[in-house]
CSV table of C-alpha atoms in Angstrom, one decimal:
chain,number,residue,atom,x,y,z
A,146,THR,CA,-34.7,-33.6,-44.1
A,147,GLU,CA,-36.5,-30.3,-43.7
A,148,ALA,CA,-38.1,-29.0,-46.9
A,149,PRO,CA,-39.8,-25.6,-46.7
A,150,THR,CA,-40.9,-23.9,-49.9
A,151,LEU,CA,-40.3,-20.2,-50.5
A,152,SER,CA,-42.9,-18.4,-52.5
A,153,ALA,CA,-44.6,-15.0,-52.7
A,154,ALA,CA,-47.5,-14.7,-50.4
A,155,GLU,CA,-48.8,-12.0,-52.7
A,156,PRO,CA,-48.0,-11.4,-56.4
A,157,VAL,CA,-44.8,-9.4,-56.7
A,158,SER,CA,-45.6,-8.2,-60.2
A,159,PRO,CA,-48.7,-8.0,-62.4
A,160,VAL,CA,-49.0,-10.9,-64.9
A,161,GLY,CA,-51.4,-11.9,-67.6
A,162,ASP,CA,-52.8,-15.4,-68.2
A,163,GLY,CA,-49.8,-16.4,-70.3
A,164,LEU,CA,-47.3,-15.4,-67.7
A,165,GLU,CA,-49.4,-17.1,-65.0
A,166,ARG,CA,-48.8,-20.4,-66.7
A,167,TYR,CA,-45.1,-19.5,-67.0
A,168,ARG,CA,-45.0,-18.7,-63.3
A,169,ASP,CA,-45.8,-22.4,-62.5
A,170,LEU,CA,-42.9,-23.8,-64.6
A,171,PRO,CA,-39.9,-25.3,-62.7
A,172,LEU,CA,-37.0,-22.8,-62.2
A,173,ALA,CA,-34.0,-23.4,-64.5
A,174,PHE,CA,-30.7,-22.8,-62.7
A,175,VAL,CA,-27.9,-21.3,-64.9
A,176,GLU,CA,-24.2,-20.9,-64.2
A,177,ASN,CA,-22.9,-17.3,-64.1
A,178,LYS,CA,-20.3,-17.2,-66.9
A,179,GLY,CA,-19.9,-13.4,-66.8
A,180,GLN,CA,-23.4,-12.4,-68.0
A,181,LEU,CA,-24.2,-11.1,-64.5
A,182,ASP,CA,-22.4,-8.2,-63.0
A,183,GLN,CA,-22.3,-9.7,-59.5
A,184,THR,CA,-19.3,-12.0,-59.6
A,185,SER,CA,-20.1,-13.5,-56.2
A,186,ILE,CA,-23.2,-15.2,-57.8
A,187,ARG,CA,-22.2,-18.6,-59.0
A,188,TYR,CA,-25.7,-19.8,-60.3
A,189,TYR,CA,-29.0,-18.1,-60.7
A,190,ALA,CA,-32.6,-18.5,-61.7
A,191,GLN,CA,-35.4,-16.2,-62.8
A,192,SER,CA,-39.2,-16.3,-62.6
A,193,PRO,CA,-41.8,-13.6,-63.1
A,194,GLY,CA,-41.3,-11.2,-60.2
A,195,MET,CA,-38.2,-12.8,-58.7
A,196,GLY,CA,-34.6,-13.5,-59.4
A,197,VAL,CA,-32.5,-15.9,-57.3
A,198,GLY,CA,-28.7,-15.9,-57.0
A,199,PHE,CA,-26.6,-18.5,-55.3
A,200,THR,CA,-23.3,-17.5,-53.6
A,201,ARG,CA,-20.9,-19.3,-51.3
A,202,ASP,CA,-22.6,-18.1,-48.1
A,203,GLY,CA,-26.2,-18.0,-49.1
A,204,VAL,CA,-29.0,-17.0,-51.5
A,205,LEU,CA,-29.9,-13.6,-52.9
A,206,LEU,CA,-33.6,-13.0,-53.6
A,207,SER,CA,-34.3,-10.0,-55.9
A,208,LEU,CA,-38.0,-9.1,-55.8
A,209,ALA,CA,-39.5,-7.1,-58.6
A,210,LYS,CA,-41.2,-3.7,-58.4
A,211,ARG,CA,-44.9,-3.9,-57.4
A,212,ALA,CA,-47.7,-2.4,-59.5
A,213,ASN,CA,-48.6,-0.1,-56.5
A,214,GLY,CA,-45.3,1.8,-57.0
A,215,HIS,CA,-43.1,0.0,-54.4
A,216,ALA,CA,-39.6,-0.3,-55.7
A,217,GLY,CA,-38.0,-3.7,-55.9
A,218,THR,CA,-35.9,-5.1,-53.1
A,219,VAL,CA,-33.2,-7.7,-52.4
A,220,LEU,CA,-33.2,-10.1,-49.5
A,221,ALA,CA,-30.2,-12.3,-48.5
A,222,LEU,CA,-30.9,-15.7,-47.0
A,223,ARG,CA,-27.7,-16.3,-45.1
A,224,PHE,CA,-26.3,-19.6,-43.7
A,225,GLU,CA,-25.6,-18.6,-40.1
A,226,GLY,CA,-22.6,-20.3,-38.4
A,227,ALA,CA,-21.8,-22.2,-41.6
A,228,SER,CA,-18.5,-23.5,-42.9
A,229,GLU,CA,-16.4,-20.9,-44.7
A,230,ALA,CA,-16.5,-22.4,-48.1
A,231,PRO,CA,-19.2,-25.1,-48.7
A,232,ALA,CA,-18.9,-26.8,-52.0
A,233,LEU,CA,-21.5,-25.4,-54.4
A,234,ARG,CA,-22.6,-27.2,-57.6
A,235,ALA,CA,-25.5,-27.6,-60.1
A,236,GLU,CA,-27.3,-30.9,-60.5
A,237,GLY,CA,-29.7,-32.5,-62.9
A,238,ARG,CA,-28.8,-31.1,-66.3
A,239,THR,CA,-32.0,-30.2,-68.2
A,240,THR,CA,-32.6,-30.1,-72.0
A,241,GLY,CA,-32.9,-26.3,-72.2
A,242,VAL,CA,-30.1,-23.8,-72.9
A,243,VAL,CA,-29.8,-20.0,-72.4
A,244,ASN,CA,-28.3,-17.4,-74.6
A,245,TYR,CA,-27.2,-13.9,-73.7
A,246,LEU,CA,-26.7,-11.8,-76.8
A,247,VAL,CA,-25.6,-8.6,-75.1
A,248,GLY,CA,-23.1,-6.3,-76.8
A,249,ARG,CA,-22.2,-5.5,-80.4
A,250,THR,CA,-19.9,-8.4,-81.1
A,251,ALA,CA,-20.2,-12.1,-80.8
A,252,SER,CA,-17.1,-12.2,-78.5
A,253,GLN,CA,-19.3,-10.5,-75.8
A,254,TRP,CA,-22.1,-13.0,-76.1
A,255,GLN,CA,-22.8,-16.0,-73.9
A,256,THR,CA,-24.5,-18.8,-75.9
A,257,GLY,CA,-25.6,-22.4,-75.2
A,258,LEU,CA,-25.4,-22.1,-71.4
A,259,PRO,CA,-26.8,-25.3,-69.9
A,260,THR,CA,-29.6,-25.3,-67.4
A,261,TYR,CA,-30.0,-27.4,-64.3
A,262,GLY,CA,-32.8,-28.6,-62.0
A,263,ALA,CA,-31.1,-28.2,-58.7
A,264,ILE,CA,-28.4,-26.4,-56.8
A,265,ALA,CA,-26.5,-28.3,-54.0
A,266,TYR,CA,-24.4,-27.1,-51.2
A,267,GLU,CA,-22.2,-29.7,-49.5
A,268,GLU,CA,-21.2,-29.5,-45.8
A,269,VAL,CA,-22.9,-26.2,-45.2
A,270,TRP,CA,-22.7,-27.2,-41.5
A,271,LYS,CA,-20.8,-30.3,-40.3
A,272,GLY,CA,-22.6,-33.3,-41.7
A,273,ILE,CA,-25.4,-31.2,-43.2
A,274,ASP,CA,-26.0,-30.5,-46.9
A,275,ALA,CA,-28.5,-28.1,-48.5
A,276,ARG,CA,-30.3,-28.5,-51.8
A,277,PHE,CA,-32.5,-26.0,-53.7
A,278,THR,CA,-35.1,-27.0,-56.3
A,279,SER,CA,-38.4,-25.7,-57.4
A,280,THR,CA,-42.1,-26.7,-57.2
A,281,ASN,CA,-44.7,-25.0,-59.3
A,282,GLY,CA,-42.4,-22.1,-59.9
A,283,ALA,CA,-41.6,-21.6,-56.2
A,284,LEU,CA,-38.2,-22.0,-54.7
A,285,LYS,CA,-37.9,-25.1,-52.4
A,286,TYR,CA,-35.0,-26.0,-50.2
A,287,GLU,CA,-34.2,-29.0,-48.0
A,288,PHE,CA,-31.4,-30.1,-45.7
A,289,LEU,CA,-29.9,-33.5,-45.6
A,290,VAL,CA,-28.7,-34.2,-42.0
A,291,HIS,CA,-26.3,-37.1,-42.1
A,292,PRO,CA,-25.9,-39.5,-39.1
A,293,GLY,CA,-24.0,-37.8,-36.2
A,294,ALA,CA,-24.9,-34.3,-37.3
A,295,SER,CA,-27.0,-31.9,-35.3
A,296,VAL,CA,-30.2,-30.2,-36.6
A,297,ALA,CA,-29.5,-27.5,-34.1
A,298,ASP,CA,-26.5,-26.4,-36.2
A,299,ILE,CA,-28.8,-25.2,-39.0
A,300,GLY,CA,-29.3,-21.4,-38.8
A,301,LEU,CA,-30.8,-19.1,-41.4
A,302,ARG,CA,-31.0,-15.3,-41.4
A,303,TYR,CA,-33.1,-13.1,-43.8
A,304,ALA,CA,-30.9,-10.0,-44.2
A,305,GLY,CA,-33.0,-7.1,-45.5
A,306,ALA,CA,-36.4,-8.3,-44.1
A,307,GLN,CA,-38.5,-5.8,-42.3
A,308,SER,CA,-39.9,-8.4,-39.9
A,309,LEU,CA,-40.5,-12.1,-39.3
A,310,SER,CA,-43.6,-13.8,-37.9
A,311,VAL,CA,-45.1,-17.2,-37.7
A,312,ALA,CA,-48.5,-17.7,-39.3
A,313,PRO,CA,-51.3,-19.8,-37.7
A,314,ASN,CA,-50.5,-22.7,-40.2
A,315,GLY,CA,-46.8,-22.7,-39.1
A,316,ALA,CA,-45.4,-20.9,-42.1
A,317,LEU,CA,-42.7,-18.2,-41.6
A,318,LEU,CA,-43.9,-14.8,-43.0
A,319,VAL,CA,-41.0,-12.6,-44.2
A,320,GLN,CA,-42.1,-9.0,-44.5
A,321,THR,CA,-40.5,-7.0,-47.3
A,322,PRO,CA,-41.2,-3.6,-48.9
A,323,VAL,CA,-42.9,-5.3,-51.8
A,324,GLY,CA,-45.1,-7.5,-49.7
A,325,PRO,CA,-44.6,-10.7,-47.6
A,326,LEU,CA,-42.9,-13.9,-48.6
A,327,ARG,CA,-44.2,-17.2,-47.2
A,328,ASP,CA,-41.7,-19.8,-46.1
A,329,ALA,CA,-43.9,-22.9,-45.7
A,330,ARG,CA,-43.9,-24.9,-42.5
A,331,PRO,CA,-41.0,-27.4,-42.5
A,332,LYS,CA,-41.6,-31.1,-43.1
A,333,ALA,CA,-39.1,-33.4,-41.6
A,334,PHE,CA,-38.7,-37.2,-42.0
A,335,GLN,CA,-36.2,-40.1,-41.8
A,336,GLN,CA,-35.7,-43.0,-44.2
A,337,ILE,CA,-35.8,-46.1,-42.0
A,338,GLY,CA,-35.7,-49.6,-43.5
A,339,GLY,CA,-36.9,-48.2,-46.9
A,340,ARG,CA,-39.8,-46.4,-45.2
A,341,THR,CA,-40.4,-42.6,-44.9
A,342,VAL,CA,-41.0,-41.9,-41.2
A,343,PRO,CA,-42.3,-38.4,-40.3
A,344,VAL,CA,-40.5,-36.4,-37.6
A,345,SER,CA,-42.2,-33.6,-35.7
A,346,SER,CA,-40.8,-30.2,-36.6
A,347,SER,CA,-41.7,-26.5,-36.6
């Protein structure tokens, strides 16, 4: 399993002390029941400075406008060479609900929408599943490589990035108009006989 964490290397929006605490809360993933204009987005999550949308072929990252005047931007994390329609579902129902009271009449409102702790893609590549969660308010993803599958099939592309580079600590730096995102160095391991055995990766 490779489990990088995606987070802002620099703040993407100014926040006060109260919002700093909110930033560290786990992301809550919500199904799109029509409250979002983009019909291709099946699930989404929001945090200060960033919105995340999950589609059949990848993840959309909407980064907020910076205090220095830079407009916001959108990146698309695409699954390269993936199957045409991997199964996409939410997992880990949480206790919270979300309400969207937009419009003049109750028939236009979306209320009591459940929230979830994870988004899972099944068979993104042959024998390989993907799972998105959060840690301390940052998006985290991992791949489950089943027996017989090939890690070499995993391919990701940041559409909309200005450039990519590898930091001295092994993290991938994704340059955007609002500042860099840091995709942490991957950690890989196997479960063998009930033990977690590290596997070298980069």
